XYZ file of C-alpha atoms in Angstrom:
542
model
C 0.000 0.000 0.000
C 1.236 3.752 -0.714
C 1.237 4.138 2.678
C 4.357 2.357 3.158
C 6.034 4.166 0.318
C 7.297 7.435 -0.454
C 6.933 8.824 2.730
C 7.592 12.351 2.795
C 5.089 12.950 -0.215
C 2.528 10.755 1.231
C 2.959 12.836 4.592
C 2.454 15.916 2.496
C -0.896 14.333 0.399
C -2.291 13.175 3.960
C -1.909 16.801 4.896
C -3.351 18.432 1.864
C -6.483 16.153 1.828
C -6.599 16.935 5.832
C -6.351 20.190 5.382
C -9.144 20.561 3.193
C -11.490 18.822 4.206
C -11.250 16.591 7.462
C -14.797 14.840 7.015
C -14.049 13.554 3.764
C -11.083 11.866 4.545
C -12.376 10.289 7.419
C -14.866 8.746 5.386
C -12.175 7.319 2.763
C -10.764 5.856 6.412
C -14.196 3.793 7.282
C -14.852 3.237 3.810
C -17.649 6.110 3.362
C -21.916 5.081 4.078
C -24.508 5.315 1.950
C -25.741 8.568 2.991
C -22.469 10.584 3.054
C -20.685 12.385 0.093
C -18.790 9.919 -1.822
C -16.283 12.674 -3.476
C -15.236 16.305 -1.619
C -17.435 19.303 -3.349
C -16.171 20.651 -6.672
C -14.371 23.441 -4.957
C -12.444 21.453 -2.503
C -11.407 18.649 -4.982
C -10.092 21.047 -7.270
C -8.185 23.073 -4.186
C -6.673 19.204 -3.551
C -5.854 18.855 -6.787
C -4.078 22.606 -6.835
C -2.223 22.032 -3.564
C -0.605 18.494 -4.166
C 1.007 19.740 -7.835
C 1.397 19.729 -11.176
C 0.970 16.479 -11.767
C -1.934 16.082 -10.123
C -3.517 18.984 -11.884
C -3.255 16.993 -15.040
C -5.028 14.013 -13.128
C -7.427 16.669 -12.740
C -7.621 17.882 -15.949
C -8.171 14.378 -17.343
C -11.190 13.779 -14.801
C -12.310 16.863 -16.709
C -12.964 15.215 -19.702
C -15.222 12.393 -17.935
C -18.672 13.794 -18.114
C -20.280 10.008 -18.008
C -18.322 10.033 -14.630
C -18.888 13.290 -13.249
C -21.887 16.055 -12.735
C -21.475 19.041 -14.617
C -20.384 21.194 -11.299
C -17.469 18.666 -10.954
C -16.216 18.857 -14.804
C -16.939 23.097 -14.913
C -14.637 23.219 -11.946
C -12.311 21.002 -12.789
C -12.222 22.603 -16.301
C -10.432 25.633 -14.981
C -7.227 23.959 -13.949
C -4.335 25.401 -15.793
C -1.359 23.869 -16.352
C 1.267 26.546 -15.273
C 4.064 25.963 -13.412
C 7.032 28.330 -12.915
C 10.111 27.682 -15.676
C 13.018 25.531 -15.268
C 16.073 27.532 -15.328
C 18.577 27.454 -18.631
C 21.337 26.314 -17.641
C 19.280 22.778 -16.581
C 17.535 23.107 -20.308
C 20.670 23.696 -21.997
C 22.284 20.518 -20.353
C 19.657 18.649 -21.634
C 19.512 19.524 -24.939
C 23.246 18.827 -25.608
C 22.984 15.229 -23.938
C 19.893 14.514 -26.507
C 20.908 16.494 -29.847
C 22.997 14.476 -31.684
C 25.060 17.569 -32.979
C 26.678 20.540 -30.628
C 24.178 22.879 -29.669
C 25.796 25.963 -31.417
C 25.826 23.971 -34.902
C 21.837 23.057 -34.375
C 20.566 27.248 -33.449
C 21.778 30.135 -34.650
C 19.765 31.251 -31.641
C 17.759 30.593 -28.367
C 15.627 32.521 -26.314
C 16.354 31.827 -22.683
C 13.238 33.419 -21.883
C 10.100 30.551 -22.190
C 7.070 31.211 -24.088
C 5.539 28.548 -22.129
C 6.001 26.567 -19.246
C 3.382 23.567 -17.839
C 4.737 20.807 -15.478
C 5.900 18.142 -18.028
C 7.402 20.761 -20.206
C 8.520 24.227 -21.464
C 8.414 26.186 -24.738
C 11.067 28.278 -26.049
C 11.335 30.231 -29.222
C 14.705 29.906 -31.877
C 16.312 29.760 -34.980
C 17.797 26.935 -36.617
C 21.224 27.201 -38.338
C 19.888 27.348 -41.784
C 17.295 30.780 -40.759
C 14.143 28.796 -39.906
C 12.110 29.727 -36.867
C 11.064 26.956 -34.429
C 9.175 26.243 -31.219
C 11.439 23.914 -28.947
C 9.879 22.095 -26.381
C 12.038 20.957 -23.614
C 10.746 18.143 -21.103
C 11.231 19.387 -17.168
C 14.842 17.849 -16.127
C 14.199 15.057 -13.610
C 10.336 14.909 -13.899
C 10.406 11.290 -14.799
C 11.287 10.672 -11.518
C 8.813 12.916 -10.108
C 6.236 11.125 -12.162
C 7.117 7.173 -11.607
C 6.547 8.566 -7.745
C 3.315 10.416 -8.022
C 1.648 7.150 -10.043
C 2.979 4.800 -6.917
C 1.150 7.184 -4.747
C -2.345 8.261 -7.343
C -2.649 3.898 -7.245
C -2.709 4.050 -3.906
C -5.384 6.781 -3.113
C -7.088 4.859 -6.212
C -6.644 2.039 -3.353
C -8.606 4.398 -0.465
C -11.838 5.904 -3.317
C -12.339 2.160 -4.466
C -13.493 1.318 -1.129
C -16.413 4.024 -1.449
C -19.453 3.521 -3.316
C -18.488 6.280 -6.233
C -14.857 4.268 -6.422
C -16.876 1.531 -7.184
C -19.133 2.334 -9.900
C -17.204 4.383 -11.387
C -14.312 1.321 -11.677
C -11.704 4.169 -9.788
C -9.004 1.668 -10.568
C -9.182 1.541 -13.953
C -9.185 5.623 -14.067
C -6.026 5.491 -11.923
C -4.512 2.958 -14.446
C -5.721 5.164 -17.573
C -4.299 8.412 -16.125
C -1.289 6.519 -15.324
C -1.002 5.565 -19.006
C -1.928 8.355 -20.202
C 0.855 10.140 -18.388
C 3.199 8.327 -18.610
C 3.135 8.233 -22.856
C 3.261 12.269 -22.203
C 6.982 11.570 -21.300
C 7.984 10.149 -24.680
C 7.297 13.548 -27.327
C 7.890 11.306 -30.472
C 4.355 10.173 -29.769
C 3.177 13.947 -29.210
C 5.020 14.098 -33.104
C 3.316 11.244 -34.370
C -0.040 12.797 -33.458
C 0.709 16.329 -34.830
C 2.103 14.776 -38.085
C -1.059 12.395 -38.515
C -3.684 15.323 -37.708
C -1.858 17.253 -40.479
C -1.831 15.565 -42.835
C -5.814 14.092 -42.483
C -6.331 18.190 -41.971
C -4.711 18.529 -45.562
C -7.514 17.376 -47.489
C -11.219 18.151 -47.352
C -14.370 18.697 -49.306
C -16.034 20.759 -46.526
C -13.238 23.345 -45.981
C -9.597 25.441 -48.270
C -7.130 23.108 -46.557
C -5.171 25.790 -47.059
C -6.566 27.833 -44.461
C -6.190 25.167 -41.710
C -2.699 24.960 -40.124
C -1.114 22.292 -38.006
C 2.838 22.476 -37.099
C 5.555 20.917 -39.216
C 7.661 18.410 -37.071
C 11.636 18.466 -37.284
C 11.633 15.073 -36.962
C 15.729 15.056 -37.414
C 15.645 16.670 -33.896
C 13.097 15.084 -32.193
C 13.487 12.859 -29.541
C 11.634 11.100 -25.965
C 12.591 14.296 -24.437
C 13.255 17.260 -27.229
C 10.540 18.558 -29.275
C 11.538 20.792 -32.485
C 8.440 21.604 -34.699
C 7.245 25.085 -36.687
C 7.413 28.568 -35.461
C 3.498 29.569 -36.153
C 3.503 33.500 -35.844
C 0.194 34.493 -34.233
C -1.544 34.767 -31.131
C -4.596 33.068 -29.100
C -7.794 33.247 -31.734
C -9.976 35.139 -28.745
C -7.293 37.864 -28.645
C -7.521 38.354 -32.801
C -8.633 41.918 -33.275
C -11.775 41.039 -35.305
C -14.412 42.885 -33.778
C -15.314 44.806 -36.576
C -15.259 41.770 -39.778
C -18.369 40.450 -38.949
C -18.248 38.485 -42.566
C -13.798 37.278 -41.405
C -15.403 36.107 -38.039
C -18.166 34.271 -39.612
C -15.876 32.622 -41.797
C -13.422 31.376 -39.295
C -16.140 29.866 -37.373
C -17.826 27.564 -40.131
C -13.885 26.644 -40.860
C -13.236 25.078 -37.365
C -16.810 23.632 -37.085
C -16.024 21.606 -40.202
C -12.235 21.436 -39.424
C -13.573 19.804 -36.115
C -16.229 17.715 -37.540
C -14.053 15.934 -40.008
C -11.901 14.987 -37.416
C -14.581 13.492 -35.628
C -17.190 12.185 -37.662
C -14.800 11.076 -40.808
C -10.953 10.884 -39.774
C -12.061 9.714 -36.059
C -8.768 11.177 -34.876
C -9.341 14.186 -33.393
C -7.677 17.021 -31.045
C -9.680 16.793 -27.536
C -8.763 19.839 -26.100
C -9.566 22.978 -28.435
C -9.435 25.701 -25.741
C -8.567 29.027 -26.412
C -4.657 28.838 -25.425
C -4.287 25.940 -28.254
C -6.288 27.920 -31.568
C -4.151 30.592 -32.720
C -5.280 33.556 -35.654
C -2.433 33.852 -37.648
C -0.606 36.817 -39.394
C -1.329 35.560 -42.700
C -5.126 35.055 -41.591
C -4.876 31.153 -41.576
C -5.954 29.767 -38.199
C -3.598 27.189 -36.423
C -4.412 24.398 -34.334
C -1.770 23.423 -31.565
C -0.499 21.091 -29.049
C -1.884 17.321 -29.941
C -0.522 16.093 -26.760
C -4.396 15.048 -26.006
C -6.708 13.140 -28.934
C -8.997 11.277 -29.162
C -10.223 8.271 -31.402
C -13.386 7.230 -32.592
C -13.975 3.486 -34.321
C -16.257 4.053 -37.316
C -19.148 1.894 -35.628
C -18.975 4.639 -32.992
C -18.925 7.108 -35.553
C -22.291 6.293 -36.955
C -24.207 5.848 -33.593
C -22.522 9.386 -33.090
C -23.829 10.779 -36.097
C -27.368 9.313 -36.167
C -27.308 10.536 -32.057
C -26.803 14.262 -33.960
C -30.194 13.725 -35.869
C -32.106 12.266 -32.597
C -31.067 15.333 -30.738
C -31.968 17.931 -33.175
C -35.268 15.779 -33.931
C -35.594 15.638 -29.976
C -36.399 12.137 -30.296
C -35.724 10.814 -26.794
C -36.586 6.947 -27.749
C -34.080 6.764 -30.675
C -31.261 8.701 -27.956
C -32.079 5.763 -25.687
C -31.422 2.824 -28.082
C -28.476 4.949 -29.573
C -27.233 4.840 -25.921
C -27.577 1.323 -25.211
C -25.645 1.036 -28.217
C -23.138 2.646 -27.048
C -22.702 1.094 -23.472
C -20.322 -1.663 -22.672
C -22.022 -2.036 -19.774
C -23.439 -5.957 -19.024
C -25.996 -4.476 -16.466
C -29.798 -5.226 -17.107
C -30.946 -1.771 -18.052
C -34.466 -0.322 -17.588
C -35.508 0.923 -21.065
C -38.560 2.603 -20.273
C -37.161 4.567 -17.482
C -34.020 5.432 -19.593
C -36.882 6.612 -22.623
C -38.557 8.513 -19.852
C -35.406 10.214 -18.389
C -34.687 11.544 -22.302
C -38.399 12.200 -22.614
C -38.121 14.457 -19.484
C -34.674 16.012 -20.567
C -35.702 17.362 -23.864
C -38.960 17.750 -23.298
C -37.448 21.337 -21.868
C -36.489 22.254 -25.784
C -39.296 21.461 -27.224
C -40.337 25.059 -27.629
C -36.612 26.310 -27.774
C -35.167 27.684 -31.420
C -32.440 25.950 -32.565
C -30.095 28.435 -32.376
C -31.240 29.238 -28.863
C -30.049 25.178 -27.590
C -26.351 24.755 -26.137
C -25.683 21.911 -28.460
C -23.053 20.728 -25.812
C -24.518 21.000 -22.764
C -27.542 18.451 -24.349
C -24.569 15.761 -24.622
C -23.401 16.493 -21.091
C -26.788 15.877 -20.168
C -27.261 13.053 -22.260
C -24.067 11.296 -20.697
C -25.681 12.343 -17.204
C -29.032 10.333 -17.726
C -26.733 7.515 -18.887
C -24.549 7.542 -15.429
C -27.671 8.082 -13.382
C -28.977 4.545 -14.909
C -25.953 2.544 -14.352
C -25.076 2.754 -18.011
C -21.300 2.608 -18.535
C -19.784 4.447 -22.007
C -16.562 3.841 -23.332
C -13.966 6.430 -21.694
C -13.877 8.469 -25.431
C -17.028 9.817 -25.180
C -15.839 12.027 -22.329
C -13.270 13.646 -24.506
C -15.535 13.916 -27.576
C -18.070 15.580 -24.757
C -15.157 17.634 -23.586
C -13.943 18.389 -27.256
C -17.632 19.479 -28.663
C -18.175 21.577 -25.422
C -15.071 23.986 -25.554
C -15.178 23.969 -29.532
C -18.824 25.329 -28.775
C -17.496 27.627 -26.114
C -15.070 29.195 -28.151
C -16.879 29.972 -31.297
C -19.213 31.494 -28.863
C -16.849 33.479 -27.557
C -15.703 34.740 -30.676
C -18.673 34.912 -32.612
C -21.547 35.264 -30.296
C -24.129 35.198 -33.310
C -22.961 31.784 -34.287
C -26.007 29.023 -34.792
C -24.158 25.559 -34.185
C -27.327 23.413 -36.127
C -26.732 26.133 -38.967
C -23.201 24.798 -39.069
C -23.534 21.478 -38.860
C -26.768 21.092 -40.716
C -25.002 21.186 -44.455
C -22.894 18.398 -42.916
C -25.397 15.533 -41.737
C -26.604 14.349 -45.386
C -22.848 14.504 -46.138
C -22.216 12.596 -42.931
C -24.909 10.046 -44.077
C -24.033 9.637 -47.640
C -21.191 8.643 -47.001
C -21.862 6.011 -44.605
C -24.336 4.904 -46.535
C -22.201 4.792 -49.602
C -18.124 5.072 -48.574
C -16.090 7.415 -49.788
C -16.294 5.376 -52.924
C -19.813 4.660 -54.029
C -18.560 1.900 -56.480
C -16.799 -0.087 -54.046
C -19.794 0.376 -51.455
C -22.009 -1.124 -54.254
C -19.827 -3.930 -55.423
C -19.083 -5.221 -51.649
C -22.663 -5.284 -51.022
C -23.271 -7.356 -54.015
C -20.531 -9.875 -52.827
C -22.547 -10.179 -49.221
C -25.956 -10.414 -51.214
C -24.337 -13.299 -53.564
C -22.589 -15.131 -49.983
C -26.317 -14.722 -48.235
C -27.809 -16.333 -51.211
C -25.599 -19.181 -51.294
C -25.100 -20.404 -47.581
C -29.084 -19.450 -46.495
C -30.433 -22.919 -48.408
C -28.016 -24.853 -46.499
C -28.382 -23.216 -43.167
C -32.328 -23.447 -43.738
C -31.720 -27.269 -44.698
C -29.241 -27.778 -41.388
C -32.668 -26.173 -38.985
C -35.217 -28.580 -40.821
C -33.122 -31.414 -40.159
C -31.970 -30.875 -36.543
C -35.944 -30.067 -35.815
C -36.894 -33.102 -37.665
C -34.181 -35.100 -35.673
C -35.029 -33.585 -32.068
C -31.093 -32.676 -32.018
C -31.997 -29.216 -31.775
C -31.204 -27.414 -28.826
C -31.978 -24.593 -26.718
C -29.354 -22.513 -25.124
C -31.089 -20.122 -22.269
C -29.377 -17.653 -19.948
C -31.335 -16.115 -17.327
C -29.797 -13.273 -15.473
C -31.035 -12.781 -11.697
C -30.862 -16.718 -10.341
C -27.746 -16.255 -9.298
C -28.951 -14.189 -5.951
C -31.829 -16.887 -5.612
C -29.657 -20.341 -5.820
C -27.493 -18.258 -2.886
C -30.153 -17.628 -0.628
C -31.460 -20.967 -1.353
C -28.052 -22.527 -0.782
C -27.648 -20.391 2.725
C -31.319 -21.436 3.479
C -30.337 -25.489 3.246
C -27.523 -25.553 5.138
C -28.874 -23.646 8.109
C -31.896 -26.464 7.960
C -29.186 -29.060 7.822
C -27.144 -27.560 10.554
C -30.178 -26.802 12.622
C -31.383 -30.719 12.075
C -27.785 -31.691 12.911
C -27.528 -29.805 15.939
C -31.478 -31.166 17.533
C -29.742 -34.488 16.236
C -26.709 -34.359 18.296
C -29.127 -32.757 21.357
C -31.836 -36.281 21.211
C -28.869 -38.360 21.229
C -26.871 -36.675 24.015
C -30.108 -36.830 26.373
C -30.802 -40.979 25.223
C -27.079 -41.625 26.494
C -27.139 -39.388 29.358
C -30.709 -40.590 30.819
C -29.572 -44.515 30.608
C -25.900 -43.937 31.116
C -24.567 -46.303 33.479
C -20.582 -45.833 33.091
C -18.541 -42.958 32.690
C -17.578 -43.781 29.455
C -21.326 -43.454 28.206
C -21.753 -39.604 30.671
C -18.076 -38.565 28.879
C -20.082 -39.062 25.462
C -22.692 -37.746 26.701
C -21.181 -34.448 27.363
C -19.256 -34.157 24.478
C -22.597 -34.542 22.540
C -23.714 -31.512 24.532
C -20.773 -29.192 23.800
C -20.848 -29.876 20.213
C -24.421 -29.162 19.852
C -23.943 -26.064 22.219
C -21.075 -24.727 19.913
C -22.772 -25.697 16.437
C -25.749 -23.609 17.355
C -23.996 -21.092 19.299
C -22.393 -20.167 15.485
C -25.555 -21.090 13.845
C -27.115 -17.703 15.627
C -24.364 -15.780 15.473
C -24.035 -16.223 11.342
C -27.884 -15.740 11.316
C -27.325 -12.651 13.696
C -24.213 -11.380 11.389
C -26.375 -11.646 8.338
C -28.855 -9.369 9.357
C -31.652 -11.449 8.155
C -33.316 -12.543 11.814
C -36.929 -10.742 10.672
């Protein structure tokens, strides 16, 4: 247990959590009841969070983009954690960068800003020149915070260890969050992957019916100078798209907001790679007018089968059809628990029932998903972990354009895009190919349905056909019968061993036969002596 571990910083958690909030530690202690509060309020979680480090604002920021987890007051709150620590001095940055360039420093930049543009608590960002003119953004990994890291995931497992034994640890499978995050961070130590990422979003970014490509910008990677702990990629001259002096080109503001809606949207609904964390910090207005996305260090993927429940869930919402959001939902779930369809149909019902009367343009598009994915939690229906970032990734790409563009109608953007959307997964990207596959199935259906129809006859003819039933709920039943049986056998055992001790002991004539007799007695005495104490223990006497 952590406990036993890295002392010192398990001393300082214990403190933090103690200092903020005595009651709800003392109920991780007894392992929490029913009635209590099974996680601190927003406020103090996030003030945890804050206290104990950088690190564990990033565990923060991840729970952030769990909305089929969380309430909405948890993921606002915890949506406000930013990643800012202060810099690491040069001189540790410059040693380094000459143990991981292969080259001398001085033949690699003609210059360096000491000065960071950035600094978060994996990394920092510094501005320079290579030796052949070309401006670049090198990011530099935090000396030492691998260490740091491999000792904060010892001690995150263990407090995973304390929430599991609460009833919110255990329905929302705390472990396995603790093992994502702990994945999740520890792949933010290598940045080839972080290049991998950038270089796959642009080049899917590079091509597109829906938007100029040209007019979409993603960072070149210097892959010849990129390594686990050295990032070298394109200088992109702008700054953060909020802080764009636009106020005045209604018709340039306009137009950057249909390009990231359908920037976005392919990523989602067609690529199914997508950047999960569009805030304002990483979408930059460029000199040249092009807009820049930045920092893939967070995406998300989508399967296609996902893709099309996703889409189709885009219709049910704007049709407010709460019955086809349900069965799109159950689709969705890899949850084995029973589920209540009526109730979920109801809870829908109830939920947009509110926007019935509501323009379009009027509806937070976003905030209906967060809700959607809070009906879901509240019937025990668990979604895969990506819908929390494609939540999280629809909600700040909403809150942005907003921001920027206050007149923007998000079903006005999107609504050229659905019988795209459709067509094509209807038909493929190549109609042709579509066509001819579903020919080939038609033709193998044709063939093999005579002889499966042939196979059923016969078995049914032959009485070899069976029946394979599973029925969900016995398995509460058998126990209580099982329990129920061998209390009546003990209890018959026990009046048994009673009967046979009072036979030897009324005609006992030796003190062999009142030895026996006695024995009898204390066996019987013990047996039901733990008979009603397991009976008592159970909390079944009524």
């Amino acid at each position: 247990m952590f406990l036993t571990q890295t002392v010192p910083r398990q001393r300082e958690i214990i403190e933090v959590v103690l200092r903020n909030g005595w009651d709800y530690m003392r109920t991780l202690l007894t392992g929490g009841k029913a009635d209590q509060p099974q996680l601190p309020p927003p406020a103090v979680l996030k003030n945890i969070l804050v206290d104990l480090g950088p690190v564990y604002v990033k565990l923060g920021q991840l729970l952030s983009t769990r909305p089929d987890l969380l309430s909405g007051a948890y993921i606002e709150e915890l949506s406000t954690l930013q990643d800012e620590v202060p810099p690491v001095s040069w001189l540790e940055v410059e040693i380094l960068l000459r143990k991981q360039l292969k080259h001398p420093l001085e033949e690699t930049f003609a210059t360096i800003n000491h000065i960071p543009v950035a600094a978060g608590s994996i990394a920092q960002t510094h501005r320079a020149t290579l030796a052949d003119g070309r401006e670049v953004a090198l990011k530099v990994q935090r000396p030492g915070i691998d260490e740091t890291i491999a000792q904060d995931i010892t001690l995150i497992q263990g407090i995973a260890d304390l929430v599991a034994r609460t009833e919110f640890g255990q329905t929302a499978d705390i472990k396995s969050i603790a093992e994502e995050f702990t994945k999740a961070l520890e792949a933010e130590l290598d940045f080839t992957r972080e290049a991998g990422f950038t270089d796959q979003l642009r080049r899917n970014l590079s091509q597109s019916r829906w938007y100029d490509p040209q007019q979409i910008v993603v960072a070149e990677i210097y892959w010849h100078l990129t390594t686990e702990k050295v990032l070298v990629m394109e200088w992109l001259d702008g700054v953060p798209l909020l802080a764009a002096d636009l106020s005045r080109d209604d018709n340039k503001r306009k137009e950057i907001t249909t390009l990231l809606f359908r920037a976005f949207f392919q990523q989602i609904y067609v690529d199914g790679f997508f950047h999960a964390d569009p805030h304002p910090g990483n979408l930059f207005y460029l000199i040249d007018g092009r807009i820049a996305i930045l920092d893939c260090g967070m995406m998300g993927r989508l399967d296609p089968r996902t893709q099309q429940i996703l889409t189709e869930m885009l219709l049910a919402i704007v049709d407010l059809d709460a019955q086809r959001c349900a069965q799109l939902t159950l689709q969705l779930s890899d949850s084995a628990q029973p589920i209540i369809l009526a109730k979920l149909e109801s809870d829908y019902d109830r939920m947009l029932r509110k926007y019935h009367n509501v323009s379009l343009s009027e509806i937070n598009f976003s905030q209906v998903i967060y809700e959607i994915l809070q009906i879901a939690r509240n019937n025990q229906i668990r979604l895969p972990s990506n819908m929390g970032l494609y939540a999280k990734t629809l909600a700040n790409l909403e809150g942005v354009t907003r921001s920027f563009n206050p007149e923007v109608n998000l079903f006005d953007e999107i609504k050229p895009l659905i019988t795209d959307l459709f067509r094509r997964q209807l038909l493929g990207d190549s109609p042709v190919r579509s066509l001819l596959r579903t020919a080939l199935d038609i033709k193998s259906l044709s063939l093999q349905s005579p002889r499966q129809i042939e196979l059923l006859l016969d078995r049914v003819t032959s009485e070899t056909l069976q029946w394979n039933l599973s029925l969900k709920g016995l398995d509460g039943m058998r126990r209580t019968l099982d329990d129920a049986a061998n209390r009546l056998s003990f209890s018959i055992l026990v009046g048994s061993l009673i009967m046979g001790a009072a036979i030897i002991s009324s005609q006992a004539q030796t003190s062999q036969l009142s030895f026996i007799s006695i024995v009898l007695f204390t066996a019987a005495s013990l047996l039901g002596l733990w008979l009603v104490i397991n009976i008592l223990r159970s909390g079944r006497l009524r």
